[in-house]
Amino acid sequence: MTDLTPLVRLVDDDEIFLMSQKLLLQTCGFETVSYASAEAFLEHDLMTRPGCLIADVRMPGLTGLDLQKVLQTRRFSLPMIFLTGHGDVSMAVHTMRNGASDFLEKPVKPEVLIAAVKKAVAASCEAQRARDELNKRRAVYDELTPREREVIELAAFDTANKAIAQALGISEPTVKMHRANAFAKLGVKSPLEAYRLLTALGIIREKDDLPGGLR
């Protein structure tokens, strides 16, 4: 299970600003770690814990925008709060469209920064809990018998038990048994719930049609 204790990461080349913001966040109860560059962050932070990343837009070497692109390429979903000493509407729009949590102009008021951090951390923790739950469901799915998988993958499309029985060459009572077992193990109560779960797990795609043209 992932450690859900949030960690706030600060990335800024301004040492004085970095220290003051770290002190502010720690005073407000946030576990905080600071880095003097985006490169240092990428080298040392494992990004295994939820939380958020506060980064200056303009830094020597990799900028905050560069860092956002790197994290997207590596498929890390840590919420980012951008700070800038130069207000730029187009830049703000760009970062937000690329998934930034907030874009704040320096000097930022303490209460504004704390509010932004609370929002980002809450979203990150919720996303991590959802990922952990999905991983648990994946482990359960992997433990299903081959027949249970066949049945639930058809049942997810709301296929009638009779049609599933005919497609798999087994009796309808056997289909009902495997369906009930698979639903119970995965914690789903309806074909729609099964469909959503299997789609989230990547077992079926949203545009998949029924195998063999079943209806």
Short mmCIF file of C-alpha atoms in Angstrom, two decimals:
data_model
loop_
_atom_site.label_atom_id
_atom_site.label_comp_id
_atom_site.label_asym_id
_atom_site.label_seq_id
_atom_site.Cartn_x
_atom_site.Cartn_y
_atom_site.Cartn_z
CA MET A 1 0.00 0.00 0.00
CA THR A 2 1.30 3.44 -0.92
CA ASP A 3 2.21 5.85 1.90
CA LEU A 4 -0.63 8.38 1.74
CA THR A 5 1.14 10.94 3.95
CA PRO A 6 1.31 13.99 1.67
CA LEU A 7 4.63 15.59 0.81
CA VAL A 8 4.94 19.11 -0.58
CA ARG A 9 7.89 19.60 -2.94
CA LEU A 10 9.32 23.09 -3.46
CA VAL A 11 11.50 23.81 -6.50
CA ASP A 12 13.00 27.30 -6.83
CA ASP A 13 16.46 28.70 -7.53
CA ASP A 14 15.87 31.57 -5.06
CA GLU A 15 17.33 30.19 -1.82
CA ILE A 16 15.81 32.84 0.44
CA PHE A 17 12.36 32.40 -1.07
CA LEU A 18 12.74 28.63 -0.85
CA MET A 19 13.57 28.75 2.85
CA SER A 20 10.75 31.16 3.71
CA GLN A 21 8.11 29.15 1.88
CA LYS A 22 9.36 25.89 3.35
CA LEU A 23 9.08 27.38 6.85
CA LEU A 24 5.57 28.65 6.09
CA LEU A 25 4.39 25.26 4.85
CA GLN A 26 5.97 23.38 7.75
CA THR A 27 4.40 25.80 10.21
CA CYS A 28 1.02 24.98 8.65
CA GLY A 29 1.63 21.27 9.18
CA PHE A 30 2.84 20.20 5.74
CA GLU A 31 5.81 17.89 5.45
CA THR A 32 7.99 19.74 2.96
CA VAL A 33 11.18 19.11 1.00
CA SER A 34 12.97 21.72 -1.11
CA TYR A 35 15.14 21.59 -4.21
CA ALA A 36 17.24 24.37 -5.76
CA SER A 37 16.62 23.16 -9.31
CA ALA A 38 14.31 21.01 -11.40
CA GLU A 39 17.25 18.73 -12.12
CA ALA A 40 17.81 18.13 -8.40
CA PHE A 41 14.14 17.33 -7.94
CA LEU A 42 14.14 14.79 -10.78
CA GLU A 43 17.32 13.19 -9.46
CA HIS A 44 16.34 12.83 -5.83
CA ASP A 45 12.54 12.76 -5.47
CA LEU A 46 11.02 9.31 -5.95
CA MET A 47 7.52 10.76 -6.36
CA THR A 48 6.02 7.74 -4.64
CA ARG A 49 3.99 9.82 -2.20
CA PRO A 50 1.00 12.04 -2.94
CA GLY A 51 1.15 15.76 -2.33
CA CYS A 52 2.05 18.52 -4.74
CA LEU A 53 4.91 20.25 -6.48
CA ILE A 54 5.44 24.01 -6.24
CA ALA A 55 7.79 25.22 -8.96
CA ASP A 56 9.03 28.56 -10.24
CA VAL A 57 8.24 29.03 -13.91
CA ARG A 58 11.61 30.59 -14.75
CA MET A 59 14.74 28.86 -13.47
CA PRO A 60 18.23 28.27 -14.87
CA GLY A 61 18.50 24.97 -16.73
CA LEU A 62 15.17 23.18 -16.73
CA THR A 63 12.35 25.67 -16.22
CA GLY A 64 9.11 24.95 -14.43
CA LEU A 65 7.44 24.47 -17.81
CA ASP A 66 10.17 22.03 -18.85
CA LEU A 67 9.63 20.13 -15.62
CA GLN A 68 5.91 19.87 -16.29
CA LYS A 69 6.65 18.35 -19.71
CA VAL A 70 9.12 15.85 -18.22
CA LEU A 71 6.60 14.70 -15.62
CA GLN A 72 3.93 14.30 -18.30
CA THR A 73 6.32 12.22 -20.42
CA ARG A 74 7.07 10.01 -17.43
CA ARG A 75 3.35 9.80 -16.64
CA PHE A 76 3.66 11.24 -13.15
CA SER A 77 0.43 12.88 -12.04
CA LEU A 78 1.71 15.06 -9.19
CA PRO A 79 -0.35 18.30 -9.04
CA MET A 80 1.79 21.33 -9.88
CA ILE A 81 1.47 24.85 -8.55
CA PHE A 82 3.42 27.35 -10.64
CA LEU A 83 4.92 30.52 -9.20
CA THR A 84 6.13 33.42 -11.31
CA GLY A 85 7.49 36.88 -10.72
CA HIS A 86 6.19 37.96 -14.10
CA GLY A 87 2.44 37.67 -14.66
CA ASP A 88 1.76 36.11 -18.04
CA VAL A 89 -1.82 35.23 -18.91
CA SER A 90 -0.93 33.10 -21.92
CA MET A 91 1.61 31.14 -19.87
CA ALA A 92 -0.94 30.63 -17.11
CA VAL A 93 -3.48 29.33 -19.61
CA HIS A 94 -0.86 27.00 -21.11
CA THR A 95 0.11 25.47 -17.77
CA MET A 96 -3.49 25.03 -16.65
CA ARG A 97 -4.42 23.35 -19.92
CA ASN A 98 -1.54 20.96 -19.31
CA GLY A 99 -2.86 19.99 -15.91
CA ALA A 100 -1.42 22.54 -13.49
CA SER A 101 -3.34 22.89 -10.25
CA ASP A 102 -2.69 26.64 -9.88
CA PHE A 103 -0.65 29.52 -11.31
CA LEU A 104 0.30 32.16 -8.74
CA GLU A 105 2.19 35.43 -9.08
CA LYS A 106 4.98 36.38 -6.67
CA PRO A 107 4.89 37.75 -4.09
CA VAL A 108 2.15 35.31 -3.19
CA LYS A 109 0.11 35.88 -0.05
CA PRO A 110 0.61 33.11 2.52
CA GLU A 111 -3.10 32.36 2.77
CA VAL A 112 -3.37 32.10 -1.02
CA LEU A 113 -0.46 29.66 -1.24
CA ILE A 114 -1.74 27.54 1.65
CA ALA A 115 -5.21 27.36 0.09
CA ALA A 116 -3.69 26.27 -3.22
CA VAL A 117 -1.56 23.63 -1.50
CA LYS A 118 -4.52 22.26 0.46
CA LYS A 119 -6.53 21.92 -2.75
CA ALA A 120 -3.69 20.23 -4.63
CA VAL A 121 -2.83 17.86 -1.78
CA ALA A 122 -6.46 16.82 -1.32
CA ALA A 123 -6.76 16.04 -5.03
CA SER A 124 -3.49 14.12 -5.03
CA CYS A 125 -4.42 11.99 -2.00
CA GLU A 126 -7.81 11.16 -3.49
CA ALA A 127 -6.20 10.19 -6.79
CA GLN A 128 -3.68 8.00 -4.97
CA ARG A 129 -6.43 6.25 -3.01
CA ALA A 130 -8.26 5.60 -6.28
CA ARG A 131 -5.09 4.15 -7.84
CA ASP A 132 -4.49 1.94 -4.82
CA GLU A 133 -8.07 0.67 -4.96
CA LEU A 134 -7.74 -0.01 -8.67
CA ASN A 135 -4.51 -1.92 -8.06
CA LYS A 136 -6.30 -4.03 -5.44
CA ARG A 137 -9.08 -4.77 -7.91
CA ARG A 138 -6.49 -5.68 -10.54
CA ALA A 139 -4.91 -8.18 -8.16
CA VAL A 140 -8.34 -9.71 -7.50
CA TYR A 141 -9.09 -9.87 -11.24
CA ASP A 142 -5.79 -11.67 -11.82
CA GLU A 143 -6.89 -14.30 -9.29
CA LEU A 144 -10.17 -15.04 -11.10
CA THR A 145 -10.39 -18.38 -12.82
CA PRO A 146 -10.12 -18.32 -16.63
CA ARG A 147 -13.83 -19.14 -16.87
CA GLU A 148 -14.81 -16.38 -14.44
CA ARG A 149 -12.89 -13.90 -16.58
CA GLU A 150 -14.61 -15.08 -19.75
CA VAL A 151 -18.01 -14.78 -18.13
CA ILE A 152 -17.55 -11.36 -16.53
CA GLU A 153 -16.02 -9.89 -19.69
CA LEU A 154 -19.21 -10.85 -21.54
CA ALA A 155 -21.52 -9.97 -18.65
CA ALA A 156 -19.98 -6.48 -18.55
CA PHE A 157 -21.74 -5.80 -21.85
CA ASP A 158 -25.03 -6.82 -20.22
CA THR A 159 -25.06 -10.03 -22.27
CA ALA A 160 -27.82 -12.44 -21.28
CA ASN A 161 -26.75 -15.55 -19.37
CA LYS A 162 -28.25 -17.73 -22.10
CA ALA A 163 -26.17 -16.01 -24.78
CA ILE A 164 -23.01 -16.34 -22.67
CA ALA A 165 -23.73 -20.04 -22.15
CA GLN A 166 -24.10 -20.57 -25.89
CA ALA A 167 -20.94 -18.60 -26.68
CA LEU A 168 -18.82 -20.52 -24.17
CA GLY A 169 -20.44 -23.91 -24.63
CA ILE A 170 -21.48 -24.28 -21.00
CA SER A 171 -24.81 -24.49 -19.20
CA GLU A 172 -26.75 -21.43 -18.11
CA PRO A 173 -26.62 -22.42 -14.40
CA THR A 174 -22.83 -22.65 -14.72
CA VAL A 175 -22.75 -19.16 -16.21
CA LYS A 176 -24.83 -17.84 -13.32
CA MET A 177 -22.44 -19.42 -10.82
CA HIS A 178 -19.30 -17.97 -12.44
CA ARG A 179 -20.98 -14.60 -12.88
CA ALA A 180 -22.01 -14.43 -9.22
CA ASN A 181 -18.54 -15.49 -8.07
CA ALA A 182 -16.76 -12.96 -10.28
CA PHE A 183 -19.10 -10.11 -9.32
CA ALA A 184 -18.68 -10.89 -5.62
CA LYS A 185 -14.89 -11.13 -5.78
CA LEU A 186 -14.57 -7.84 -7.66
CA GLY A 187 -17.17 -6.05 -5.56
CA VAL A 188 -19.43 -5.10 -8.47
CA LYS A 189 -23.21 -5.40 -8.40
CA SER A 190 -24.27 -4.77 -11.98
CA PRO A 191 -23.06 -5.16 -15.57
CA LEU A 192 -22.51 -1.39 -15.69
CA GLU A 193 -20.23 -1.49 -12.65
CA ALA A 194 -18.38 -4.44 -14.16
CA TYR A 195 -18.01 -2.57 -17.45
CA ARG A 196 -16.61 0.53 -15.75
CA LEU A 197 -14.16 -1.51 -13.70
CA LEU A 198 -12.90 -3.60 -16.61
CA THR A 199 -12.54 -0.45 -18.69
CA ALA A 200 -10.53 1.22 -15.91
CA LEU A 201 -8.34 -1.88 -15.68
CA GLY A 202 -7.76 -1.83 -19.42
CA ILE A 203 -9.33 -5.28 -19.85
CA ILE A 204 -11.84 -3.91 -22.31
CA ARG A 205 -11.85 -0.65 -24.24
CA GLU A 206 -14.76 1.75 -24.18
CA LYS A 207 -15.37 1.28 -27.90
CA ASP A 208 -15.08 -2.52 -27.78
CA ASP A 209 -18.04 -4.37 -29.19
CA LEU A 210 -19.14 -7.74 -27.92
CA PRO A 211 -16.93 -10.63 -29.02
CA GLY A 212 -18.44 -12.54 -31.88
CA GLY A 213 -21.17 -9.94 -32.36
CA LEU A 214 -23.05 -11.03 -29.23
CA ARG A 215 -25.90 -8.84 -28.07
#
